Amino acid sequence: MSHPISTEDIIICEHVNKWYGDYHALRDVNLRVKKGEVIVIFGPSGSGKSTFIRTINRLEEHQEGRIIVDGIEMTNDIRNIDTIRRETGMVFQQFNLFPHLTVLENVTLAPIWVRKQTRAESEIRAIELLERVGIKEQARKFPGQLSGGQQQRVAIARALAMSPRILLFDEPTSALDPEMIKEVLDVMRELAGSGITMLCVTHEMGFAREVANRMVFMDKGQVVEEGVPAQIFSEPRQDRTRLFLSQIL
Amino acid sequence: MASTDLSTGRTRPARPSIDALGWLRENLFSSWLNTLISLVLLWMIYELVSGLAGFIFHAQGWSAVASNLKLLLTWTYPPDQLWRPQLVFGLLALLLGLSAGVWRGITLVLATGFGALCLIAALLALALPATANQVALQAWQMCLAAAALVLAGYGGSTAARERLRWPVVIAWVLLYPTVILILRGVGGAMPVVGSNLWGGLMLTVLLSASGIVLSFPLGVLLALGRRGNLPVIRWFCVAYIELIRGVPLVTVLYMASLMLPLFLPGGENIDQLVRATVAVTLFSAAYLAEILRGGLQAIPKGQAEAARALGLNMFQTTLLIMLPQALRAVIPVLVSHFISLFKDTSLVVIVGLADLLGAAQGIVGQPQWLGTPGGVWRETFLVIAVIYWALSFTMSRSARQIELELNIGKQ
Ligand SMILES: Nc1ncnc2c1ncn2[C@@H]1O[C@H](COP(=O)(O)OP(=O)(O)O)[C@@H](O)[C@H]1O
Ligand SMILES: [Mg+2]
């Protein structure tokens, strides 16, 4: 990797358990992420990957265990939640852009209302970000006028506009046509090299092999195995990991 | 369609032009049966048009309308104070024009609709017989002035878009209380004019506008309350909405008119117009809440999640993300609700207010028409029907334009 990884933990999950009613969705999940690390989370559908990364910015509540993000423990305290949401950006499978706002307004919304920046300064920064993800010329369009790949890049710019220290990706390329996957992965690759902490749920194994510092395999709500990509791909310790990899590679 | 044509560089074959005779033959007289139906229809149209024309050009009752234009427009509002409703009219025109210049888009549609309506009204007033009176002349000048103000506001604010944004927003917020203040008066140069003297078109517009403006926040709160997760509030909202929707407006009007005085201390002193406004507002809010709830339900879950993930709080998420999208989704339903509310306000005649319909009834009953054979009700009611129709039609056309305007961003 091009940037050094700090020794300091930015995300600490200890014995996290979550239930949806009777359904045990997360079972004793433990994970420590260092500042600047890029983590790829993968596993079968329904294994709790989305649920897990959504507990990190409290889109889902966990019932047991501790989650500490950037030194702040997730509790029901609304101020902590707001602080953490300001420090974490999230990119969704379905983009979730705001269809009634232009691309530029999508990107400047949170800086203006949450960070209380002026419209002018937030727009300058937004244009920079849109340039970084390669769609500056679309700034005045509405999301509905863009292709899926372009929309997802806007979503990334929107998340970056809050200058987050952590980026969460939930299958960012799963809803895209094959020819658009690359343009989004290119942006993510560039981000991974920039030193920001990233948690990516993805099945793009080429991306994982290339940029991930560590990979986490989840199944049935548990972390089954974690390790560096080289080890996960060539000598997975668990049979379930091996079986899953053989199915998707 | 058009874009694929463009990208392939091909032009579409020109539509074969058909001359008028050819068109007639093809569409109206293609078979015996078709010809028969066409002839019968043509005869019916002829009868209708000639009958209507005879009525329009020969009826005696038009002078009843012309000479009572003042009653129809403002009822018994003191004649020497008529500059006040006129001022209100002008203010509204100017503000619409300014908004159109600042925001373009939707506001431009609304301002254009309003301006067009004023121009048509000016033309109609001009067409009134010269004997009619000063009011016709005044109405003509006023409508023309209003249309001019829309244009002036537009021109002025296009130049100063950024600077005028907030002043115009503030002016809109202050408009409603200002209008009431101007119409009601404060003494001195603006002596108090009790609302028992208000009436005619002015009252109809005021009552519907009040109903729409005031029921909006209430409807939003009810819709949010019904969707929220505080049980007590949710039950209250459900009970309120279902209760109001289960009874006709007349009931609510009677309740407000007869019961309000019993509930509120000093309620006997609340004037009839306030009671009617309260009733219309409470009634409309229940329907608005249901319309908005439908719009809110149509928004994908991911929208609120994305907003929350960005750090927006509940209030901001609702205001900036949920409500704008819900409103867009329900514009057609919303407008038909407003149109029916506008027409429903004619029910206030029942509690003794002289709105447009009440004014018409008053005019028809004037003793000087007793000698006119058949009375003057046909002409008078035709005129108010046209007024109701013109305003409703403008509303629905504007709504259609707004929808088109908003759809540009979708696909
Ligand atoms: N809101 C919910 N209510 C009930 N069950 C849910 C909810 N969200 C997810 N689940 C269940 O939790 C499990 C994990 O889901 P998810 O985290 O979305 O898996 P993944 O992202 O790995 O495909 C699934 O079995 C799913 O059905
Ligand atoms: Mg998922």
XYZ file of C-alpha atoms and ligand atoms in Angstrom:
688
model
C 0.000 0.000 0.000
C 1.106 3.505 -0.735
C 0.189 4.980 2.610
C 1.234 3.919 6.104
C -1.401 2.359 8.342
C -1.524 3.696 11.834
C -1.408 1.416 14.850
C -4.412 3.155 16.311
C -7.809 1.419 16.165
C -10.507 3.609 14.648
C -13.293 1.013 14.836
C -13.569 -1.504 17.647
C -16.377 -4.055 17.703
C -16.517 -6.373 20.700
C -18.988 -9.228 21.091
C -21.611 -7.496 18.978
C -24.964 -9.294 18.915
C -28.072 -8.247 17.085
C -31.513 -9.773 16.731
C -34.378 -8.976 14.401
C -37.182 -10.237 16.603
C -36.226 -13.856 17.201
C -33.763 -13.947 14.343
C -30.146 -13.756 15.520
C -28.621 -11.614 12.750
C -25.179 -10.890 14.240
C -23.519 -13.458 16.462
C -20.664 -12.297 18.644
C -18.934 -10.244 15.989
C -15.460 -8.986 16.876
C -13.441 -6.744 14.621
C -10.778 -4.081 15.043
C -10.004 -1.731 12.187
C -6.928 0.461 12.155
C -6.930 3.993 10.856
C -6.274 3.939 7.102
C -7.064 0.258 6.667
C -9.113 -1.022 3.756
C -11.272 -3.979 4.787
C -13.289 -6.096 2.382
C -16.222 -7.974 3.889
C -17.682 -10.821 1.866
C -19.951 -13.769 2.351
C -23.165 -15.353 1.160
C -26.323 -13.357 0.801
C -28.176 -13.009 4.084
C -25.039 -13.563 6.154
C -25.393 -10.210 7.929
C -22.825 -8.112 6.041
C -25.166 -5.167 5.512
C -26.507 -5.437 9.011
C -22.980 -5.353 10.378
C -21.698 -2.300 8.545
C -24.963 -0.492 9.230
C -24.438 -0.918 12.974
C -21.223 1.071 12.593
C -23.107 4.281 11.780
C -26.135 3.202 13.760
C -28.525 2.762 10.871
C -29.121 -0.463 12.771
C -28.989 -0.775 16.524
C -27.081 -3.606 18.175
C -28.397 -5.116 21.363
C -25.267 -6.551 22.957
C -21.570 -5.819 22.907
C -19.673 -2.627 22.237
C -18.992 -0.615 19.116
C -16.484 2.202 19.466
C -15.926 4.452 16.480
C -13.170 7.030 16.596
C -13.111 6.864 20.373
C -16.865 7.301 20.765
C -18.983 4.436 21.983
C -22.292 3.867 20.228
C -25.058 4.248 22.726
C -28.509 5.630 22.461
C -27.097 9.080 23.093
C -28.273 11.012 20.077
C -25.286 13.387 20.201
C -22.812 10.531 19.854
C -24.760 9.138 16.943
C -24.812 12.502 15.198
C -21.072 12.949 15.751
C -20.284 9.533 14.347
C -22.536 9.989 11.350
C -20.656 13.154 10.547
C -17.366 11.210 10.652
C -18.565 8.301 8.515
C -19.745 8.338 4.942
C -21.866 5.578 3.466
C -22.354 4.408 -0.104
C -25.358 2.199 -0.802
C -26.088 -0.513 -3.329
C -29.064 1.462 -4.672
C -27.148 4.800 -4.664
C -29.987 6.507 -2.742
C -29.332 9.881 -4.320
C -31.983 12.494 -3.652
C -33.919 12.614 -6.929
C -35.418 16.063 -6.357
C -32.016 17.729 -6.001
C -29.380 18.320 -8.650
C -26.078 16.497 -8.478
C -24.474 19.612 -7.018
C -27.245 20.011 -4.426
C -26.938 16.347 -3.467
C -23.266 16.889 -2.714
C -23.621 20.238 -0.910
C -26.701 19.366 1.169
C -24.952 17.915 4.217
C -22.043 20.415 4.260
C -24.562 23.258 4.264
C -27.043 21.880 6.791
C -24.831 19.764 9.022
C -21.430 21.474 8.800
C -23.053 24.907 8.391
C -20.798 25.845 5.491
C -21.849 28.650 3.175
C -23.342 27.677 -0.154
C -20.382 29.199 -1.989
C -17.658 27.323 -0.124
C -19.552 24.035 -0.194
C -20.038 24.385 -3.947
C -16.356 24.967 -4.586
C -15.532 21.828 -2.628
C -18.331 19.891 -4.321
C -17.016 20.741 -7.767
C -13.559 19.561 -6.711
C -15.016 16.273 -5.535
C -17.103 15.810 -8.658
C -13.966 16.386 -10.670
C -12.180 13.789 -8.565
C -14.824 11.175 -9.383
C -14.832 12.325 -13.022
C -18.311 13.862 -13.470
C -17.815 17.568 -12.979
C -19.702 18.380 -16.167
C -22.878 16.702 -14.806
C -23.135 18.986 -11.764
C -26.328 20.728 -12.852
C -28.180 17.579 -13.894
C -30.612 15.583 -11.819
C -29.705 12.035 -10.694
C -32.391 10.573 -12.942
C -30.519 11.892 -15.973
C -27.329 9.955 -15.170
C -26.256 6.361 -15.757
C -25.961 3.996 -12.802
C -22.188 4.257 -12.714
C -22.356 8.042 -12.758
C -24.966 8.031 -10.002
C -22.806 5.864 -7.799
C -19.868 8.190 -8.319
C -22.071 11.115 -7.283
C -23.009 9.124 -4.184
C -19.316 8.699 -3.396
C -18.703 12.431 -3.882
C -21.685 13.149 -1.632
C -20.209 10.963 1.112
C -16.777 12.553 0.688
C -18.184 16.070 0.962
C -18.486 15.655 4.723
C -14.750 14.841 4.874
C -15.409 11.583 6.679
C -12.624 9.604 8.341
C -14.389 6.338 7.573
C -16.201 5.241 4.416
C -18.674 2.373 4.447
C -19.585 0.715 1.134
C -22.499 -1.727 0.943
C -22.157 -3.633 -2.339
C -21.571 -0.434 -4.314
C -21.291 -2.197 -7.666
C -23.969 -4.881 -7.317
C -26.703 -2.852 -8.981
C -24.519 -1.789 -11.908
C -24.222 -3.083 -15.447
C -20.849 -4.782 -16.005
C -19.450 -1.983 -18.148
C -20.039 0.528 -15.362
C -18.490 -1.468 -12.551
C -14.982 -0.504 -13.530
C -15.565 3.248 -13.364
C -16.808 2.938 -9.783
C -14.029 0.553 -8.742
C -11.454 2.946 -10.201
C -12.738 5.677 -7.917
C -12.726 3.336 -4.924
C -9.192 2.246 -5.740
C -8.055 5.837 -5.822
C -9.764 6.453 -2.456
C -8.153 3.387 -0.939
C -4.765 4.849 -1.759
C -5.615 8.159 -0.109
C -5.423 6.980 3.484
C -9.106 6.996 4.375
C -10.404 4.039 6.382
C -12.718 1.914 4.237
C -15.078 -0.952 4.988
C -16.361 -2.447 1.751
C -18.946 -5.150 1.421
C -18.215 -6.407 -2.073
C -17.746 -9.516 -4.141
C -15.324 -7.849 -6.535
C -12.460 -10.167 -5.720
C -10.041 -8.471 -8.113
C -10.547 -5.247 -6.196
C -10.123 -7.082 -2.887
C -6.908 -8.785 -3.938
C -5.481 -5.513 -5.188
C -6.380 -2.982 -2.488
C -7.648 -4.719 0.656
C -5.379 -4.832 3.700
C -7.570 -7.458 5.243
C -10.575 -9.517 4.235
C -13.373 -10.655 6.482
C -15.565 -13.623 5.605
C -19.023 -13.658 7.182
C -21.545 -16.456 7.241
C -24.753 -16.903 9.244
C -24.147 -13.715 11.227
C -20.650 -14.695 12.301
C -17.177 -13.630 11.304
C -15.889 -16.985 10.119
C -12.429 -15.940 9.103
C -10.278 -12.898 8.574
C -6.855 -12.456 7.041
C -4.753 -10.717 4.410
C -5.962 -11.294 0.829
C -3.022 -13.485 -0.130
C -3.785 -15.898 2.688
C -7.577 -15.836 2.176
C -7.272 -16.590 -1.520
C -4.497 -19.177 -1.426
C -4.944 -20.940 1.899
C -8.244 -20.192 3.627
C -8.311 -21.780 7.077
C -12.034 -22.567 7.111
C -13.859 -24.949 4.825
C -16.808 -22.558 4.543
C -14.528 -19.833 3.216
C -12.945 -22.201 0.721
C -16.335 -23.437 -0.449
C -17.706 -19.922 -0.878
C -14.631 -18.720 -2.754
C -14.779 -21.697 -5.074
C -18.363 -20.764 -5.903
C -17.730 -17.150 -6.772
C -14.280 -17.258 -8.377
C -37.772 8.318 -29.392
C -36.627 11.712 -30.509
C -33.109 11.119 -29.279
C -32.684 7.853 -31.152
C -33.856 9.651 -34.251
C -31.285 12.307 -33.605
C -28.469 9.902 -32.947
C -29.042 7.920 -36.104
C -29.266 11.175 -38.002
C -32.412 10.059 -39.772
C -35.346 12.367 -40.161
C -38.826 11.080 -39.717
C -41.034 10.867 -42.784
C -43.271 13.910 -42.924
C -46.851 13.219 -41.892
C -49.009 13.132 -45.007
C -50.900 16.410 -45.015
C -54.648 16.082 -45.324
C -56.781 18.973 -46.436
C -59.869 19.978 -44.508
C -62.322 18.194 -46.804
C -60.279 15.027 -46.735
C -60.148 15.178 -42.967
C -63.937 15.609 -42.758
C -64.549 12.702 -45.063
C -62.145 10.465 -43.191
C -63.293 11.286 -39.677
C -66.946 12.292 -39.797
C -68.491 10.782 -42.896
C -66.655 7.510 -43.402
C -69.814 5.370 -43.211
C -73.609 5.807 -43.202
C -73.893 5.379 -39.493
C -70.999 7.685 -38.910
C -72.566 10.321 -41.148
C -75.871 10.067 -39.298
C -74.214 10.492 -35.898
C -72.187 13.414 -37.182
C -75.282 15.171 -38.545
C -77.249 14.707 -35.326
C -74.335 16.025 -33.310
C -73.877 19.017 -35.606
C -77.561 19.855 -35.262
C -77.318 19.646 -31.454
C -74.243 21.869 -31.401
C -76.050 24.367 -33.641
C -79.089 24.456 -31.331
C -76.895 24.873 -28.273
C -74.735 27.637 -29.733
C -77.628 29.597 -31.224
C -79.606 29.269 -28.011
C -76.638 30.375 -25.945
C -75.876 33.239 -28.316
C -79.481 34.421 -28.165
C -79.273 34.271 -24.405
C -75.952 36.073 -24.231
C -76.860 38.864 -26.611
C -80.511 39.433 -25.799
C -81.032 38.644 -22.137
C -82.188 41.501 -19.915
C -80.401 40.320 -16.818
C -76.900 41.327 -17.787
C -77.435 44.785 -16.404
C -78.086 43.150 -13.041
C -74.591 41.707 -13.183
C -72.980 44.806 -14.614
C -74.508 47.241 -12.173
C -73.820 44.945 -9.230
C -70.251 44.086 -10.056
C -69.112 45.715 -6.847
C -71.387 43.447 -4.781
C -70.217 40.409 -6.677
C -66.564 41.255 -6.098
C -66.521 42.636 -2.558
C -70.124 42.635 -1.297
C -70.699 45.382 1.274
C -67.087 46.406 1.800
C -67.219 50.220 2.201
C -66.898 51.794 -1.265
C -64.460 54.479 -0.086
C -62.184 51.749 1.284
C -62.042 49.668 -1.881
C -58.422 50.669 -2.397
C -57.592 48.159 0.328
C -58.661 44.992 -1.490
C -57.074 46.541 -4.562
C -53.826 47.024 -2.674
C -53.934 43.387 -1.580
C -54.486 42.312 -5.164
C -51.538 44.421 -6.308
C -49.294 43.103 -3.526
C -50.047 39.540 -4.506
C -49.338 40.315 -8.166
C -46.034 41.983 -7.366
C -44.934 39.166 -5.084
C -45.796 36.535 -7.686
C -43.832 38.445 -10.288
C -40.848 38.820 -7.974
C -40.875 35.114 -7.140
C -41.075 34.203 -10.805
C -37.991 36.288 -11.444
C -36.058 34.882 -8.504
C -36.861 31.178 -8.883
C -38.303 30.788 -12.372
C -39.637 27.245 -12.843
C -42.772 26.612 -10.812
C -43.199 30.173 -9.632
C -42.989 31.377 -13.209
C -45.845 29.038 -14.098
C -47.952 30.386 -11.245
C -47.199 34.018 -12.051
C -47.994 33.473 -15.707
C -51.302 31.819 -14.816
C -52.192 34.666 -12.501
C -51.172 37.324 -15.014
C -53.167 35.650 -17.784
C -56.228 35.482 -15.548
C -55.888 39.201 -14.773
C -55.623 40.052 -18.456
C -58.719 38.030 -19.291
C -60.607 39.650 -16.421
C -59.501 43.070 -17.678
C -60.809 42.272 -21.147
C -64.120 41.058 -19.738
C -64.500 44.173 -17.620
C -63.749 46.307 -20.668
C -66.508 44.514 -22.546
C -69.082 45.565 -19.954
C -71.522 48.235 -21.146
C -70.221 51.756 -20.643
C -73.284 52.506 -18.583
C -72.275 49.783 -16.168
C -70.444 52.114 -13.842
C -67.176 53.041 -12.372
C -66.556 49.614 -10.912
C -66.164 48.090 -14.353
C -63.625 50.744 -15.220
C -61.869 50.220 -11.922
C -61.867 46.457 -12.346
C -60.362 46.870 -15.787
C -57.614 49.172 -14.572
C -56.949 47.037 -11.549
C -56.577 43.771 -13.450
C -54.339 45.413 -15.998
C -52.257 46.930 -13.217
C -51.962 43.535 -11.551
C -50.766 41.930 -14.769
C -48.279 44.788 -15.188
C -47.058 44.318 -11.623
C -46.412 40.637 -12.266
C -44.325 41.611 -15.262
C -42.542 44.404 -13.385
C -41.755 42.100 -10.477
C -40.408 39.515 -12.866
C -38.202 42.000 -14.691
C -36.893 43.520 -11.484
C -36.050 40.302 -9.750
C -34.405 38.542 -12.678
C -31.756 41.228 -12.502
C -31.311 40.883 -8.740
C -31.947 37.177 -8.263
C -29.511 36.386 -5.465
C -30.130 39.553 -3.482
C -33.919 39.252 -3.484
C -34.149 35.582 -2.529
C -34.575 36.027 1.230
C -36.583 39.269 1.166
C -39.112 37.570 -1.102
C -39.345 34.508 1.153
C -39.938 36.777 4.142
C -42.527 38.764 2.193
C -44.445 35.537 1.462
C -44.410 34.553 5.115
C -45.702 37.985 6.089
C -48.265 38.130 3.282
C -51.136 36.401 5.043
C -51.132 38.508 8.245
C -50.519 41.629 6.161
C -53.529 40.924 3.973
C -55.774 40.417 6.985
C -54.416 43.578 8.566
C -55.004 45.655 5.439
C -58.538 44.341 4.901
C -59.503 44.617 8.528
C -57.807 47.935 9.190
C -56.213 49.502 12.230
C -57.993 52.826 12.494
C -56.875 56.239 11.265
C -56.474 56.224 7.506
C -57.500 52.568 7.560
C -60.649 52.441 9.674
C -61.647 49.026 10.937
C -63.922 47.187 8.518
C -65.651 44.336 10.312
C -65.568 41.008 8.507
C -69.378 41.022 8.475
C -69.035 43.524 5.619
C -66.656 41.346 3.593
C -68.038 39.168 0.870
C -68.273 38.258 -2.780
C -65.337 36.924 -4.770
C -62.986 38.531 -2.280
C -64.370 36.396 0.525
C -64.381 33.222 -1.546
C -60.734 33.678 -2.505
C -59.755 34.693 1.009
C -61.549 31.771 2.604
C -60.081 29.202 0.216
C -56.616 30.734 0.430
C -56.840 30.728 4.235
C -58.049 27.157 4.176
C -55.178 26.090 1.950
C -52.453 28.081 3.683
C -53.526 27.297 7.247
C -54.422 23.662 6.712
C -51.054 22.959 5.137
C -48.899 22.993 8.278
C -51.662 21.241 10.180
C -51.961 18.557 7.504
C -48.194 18.025 7.463
C -48.123 17.606 11.236
C -51.056 15.173 11.161
C -49.424 13.121 8.403
C -46.118 12.976 10.253
C -47.876 12.229 13.525
C -49.756 9.359 11.973
C -46.510 7.877 10.655
C -44.482 8.589 13.774
C -43.739 6.122 16.560
C -45.320 7.893 19.511
C -48.522 5.905 20.129
C -50.539 8.651 21.819
C -49.861 11.138 19.050
C -50.488 8.511 16.387
C -53.855 7.560 17.854
C -54.845 11.172 18.163
C -53.973 11.823 14.513
C -55.795 8.730 13.282
C -58.876 9.611 15.324
C -58.883 13.190 14.106
C -58.379 12.302 10.443
C -60.986 9.574 10.393
C -63.523 11.626 12.321
C -63.278 14.644 10.022
C -63.244 12.558 6.868
C -66.343 10.796 8.058
C -68.515 13.897 8.153
C -69.508 16.411 5.475
C -68.131 19.953 5.474
C -71.545 21.337 6.370
C -71.384 19.516 9.690
C -67.981 20.950 10.462
C -69.216 24.418 9.514
C -72.231 24.121 11.802
C -70.057 22.776 14.585
C -67.641 25.686 14.271
C -70.456 28.150 13.947
C -72.623 26.915 16.790
C -70.347 24.938 19.084
C -67.141 26.979 19.061
C -68.785 29.711 21.165
C -69.683 27.067 23.756
C -66.169 25.681 24.052
C -64.114 28.842 24.041
C -64.384 31.497 26.722
C -65.786 34.620 25.107
C -66.534 32.510 22.053
C -69.712 34.430 21.288
C -67.502 37.317 20.206
C -65.557 35.369 17.622
C -66.831 36.566 14.320
C -68.524 34.354 11.779
C -65.658 34.530 9.262
C -63.100 33.293 11.778
C -65.409 30.414 12.650
C -65.829 29.501 9.002
C -62.073 29.761 8.415
C -61.401 27.473 11.358
C -63.925 24.972 10.018
C -62.526 24.973 6.489
C -58.981 24.656 7.842
C -59.789 21.775 10.178
C -61.700 20.036 7.397
C -59.025 20.457 4.771
C -56.201 19.403 7.108
C -57.606 15.898 7.513
C -57.673 15.331 3.753
C -54.273 16.906 3.268
C -52.827 14.624 5.909
C -54.052 11.542 4.074
C -52.823 12.816 0.726
C -49.401 13.570 2.165
C -49.220 10.243 3.952
C -49.690 8.555 0.605
C -46.824 10.608 -0.792
C -44.577 9.832 2.145
C -45.261 6.122 1.852
C -44.179 6.125 -1.768
C -40.644 7.265 -0.873
C -38.122 4.397 -0.788
C -36.638 3.609 2.626
C -33.147 4.324 1.309
C -33.858 8.054 1.076
C -34.221 8.587 4.805
C -31.299 6.230 5.448
C -29.033 8.168 3.113
C -30.029 11.419 4.799
C -29.425 10.031 8.259
C -26.097 8.529 7.188
C -25.028 12.008 6.082
C -25.685 13.313 9.573
C -28.935 15.169 8.902
C -31.188 15.086 11.945
C -34.809 13.913 11.914
C -36.141 17.415 11.408
C -33.831 18.162 8.473
C -34.477 14.767 6.910
C -38.209 15.374 7.027
C -38.036 18.930 5.783
C -35.381 18.590 3.094
C -35.761 15.030 1.857
C -39.120 13.503 2.739
C -41.615 16.354 2.378
C -40.346 17.744 -0.941
C -40.496 14.307 -2.522
C -43.878 13.495 -0.995
C -45.287 16.799 -2.238
C -44.030 16.222 -5.752
C -45.584 12.805 -5.846
C -49.014 14.097 -4.848
C -49.295 17.381 -6.764
C -52.208 16.233 -8.948
C -54.214 14.965 -5.960
C -53.278 18.002 -3.931
C -54.532 20.367 -6.592
C -57.805 18.565 -7.047
C -58.250 18.759 -3.294
C -57.633 22.503 -3.396
C -60.009 22.940 -6.300
C -62.776 21.148 -4.475
C -62.025 23.109 -1.314
C -62.285 26.307 -3.341
C -65.698 25.308 -4.596
C -66.793 23.881 -1.241
C -66.314 27.249 0.416
C -69.638 28.191 -1.201
C -71.225 26.222 1.660
C -70.492 29.083 4.043
C -73.692 30.663 2.740
C -75.357 28.279 5.167
C -73.776 29.949 8.167
C -74.711 33.378 6.906
C -71.649 34.552 5.006
C -72.042 36.246 1.639
C -69.303 34.689 -0.462
C -69.464 34.715 -4.252
C -72.511 32.453 -4.225
C -74.101 34.397 -1.380
C -73.520 37.665 -3.223
C -75.152 36.207 -6.321
C -78.163 35.163 -4.274
C -78.306 38.633 -2.797
C -78.271 40.253 -6.234
C -80.966 37.959 -7.609
C -83.190 38.832 -4.673
C -82.915 42.604 -5.091
C -86.388 44.188 -5.339
C -85.628 46.105 -8.569
C -85.541 42.856 -10.584
C -88.990 41.781 -9.478
C -90.430 43.248 -12.696
C -87.964 41.459 -14.976
C -89.715 38.487 -16.562
C -88.036 35.313 -15.369
C -85.799 37.228 -12.967
C -82.070 37.682 -13.352
C -80.843 34.459 -11.797
C -79.773 32.831 -15.090
C -77.305 35.547 -16.018
C -76.041 36.047 -12.490
C -75.412 32.388 -11.819
C -73.860 31.913 -15.241
C -71.376 34.648 -14.404
C -70.378 33.164 -11.072
C -70.176 29.725 -12.644
C -67.742 31.141 -15.185
C -65.729 32.749 -12.391
C -65.561 29.486 -10.424
C -64.641 27.632 -13.579
C -61.952 30.091 -14.677
C -60.217 29.977 -11.321
C -60.441 26.179 -11.028
C -59.248 25.743 -14.574
C -56.274 28.029 -13.994
C -55.389 26.017 -10.905
C -55.492 22.696 -12.702
C -53.583 24.006 -15.733
C -50.909 25.469 -13.489
C -50.665 22.156 -11.661
C -50.174 20.359 -14.961
C -47.432 22.823 -15.929
C -45.773 22.375 -12.556
C -45.778 18.627 -13.015
C -44.139 18.961 -16.414
C -41.631 21.381 -14.936
C -40.738 18.909 -12.177
C -40.576 15.956 -14.514
C -37.688 17.481 -16.401
C -35.451 16.223 -13.621
C -36.813 12.701 -13.639
C -37.079 10.587 -16.754
N -35.179 -5.100 8.933
C -35.076 -6.432 9.024
N -36.014 -7.143 9.685
C -35.920 -8.484 9.810
N -34.911 -9.208 9.306
C -33.940 -8.569 8.636
C -33.970 -7.150 8.462
N -32.880 -6.789 7.756
C -32.208 -7.919 7.499
N -32.825 -8.988 8.031
C -32.366 -10.379 7.968
O -31.079 -10.415 8.509
C -30.250 -11.276 7.755
C -29.003 -10.555 7.308
O -29.341 -9.593 6.354
P -28.271 -8.667 5.646
O -27.424 -8.036 6.682
O -28.987 -7.773 4.736
O -27.413 -9.724 4.823
P -26.380 -9.495 3.643
O -26.143 -8.042 3.507
O -25.170 -10.254 4.074
O -26.980 -10.100 2.430
C -31.085 -11.778 6.590
O -31.547 -13.082 6.900
C -32.247 -10.845 6.534
O -33.414 -11.497 6.127
Mg -26.600 -6.751 1.865
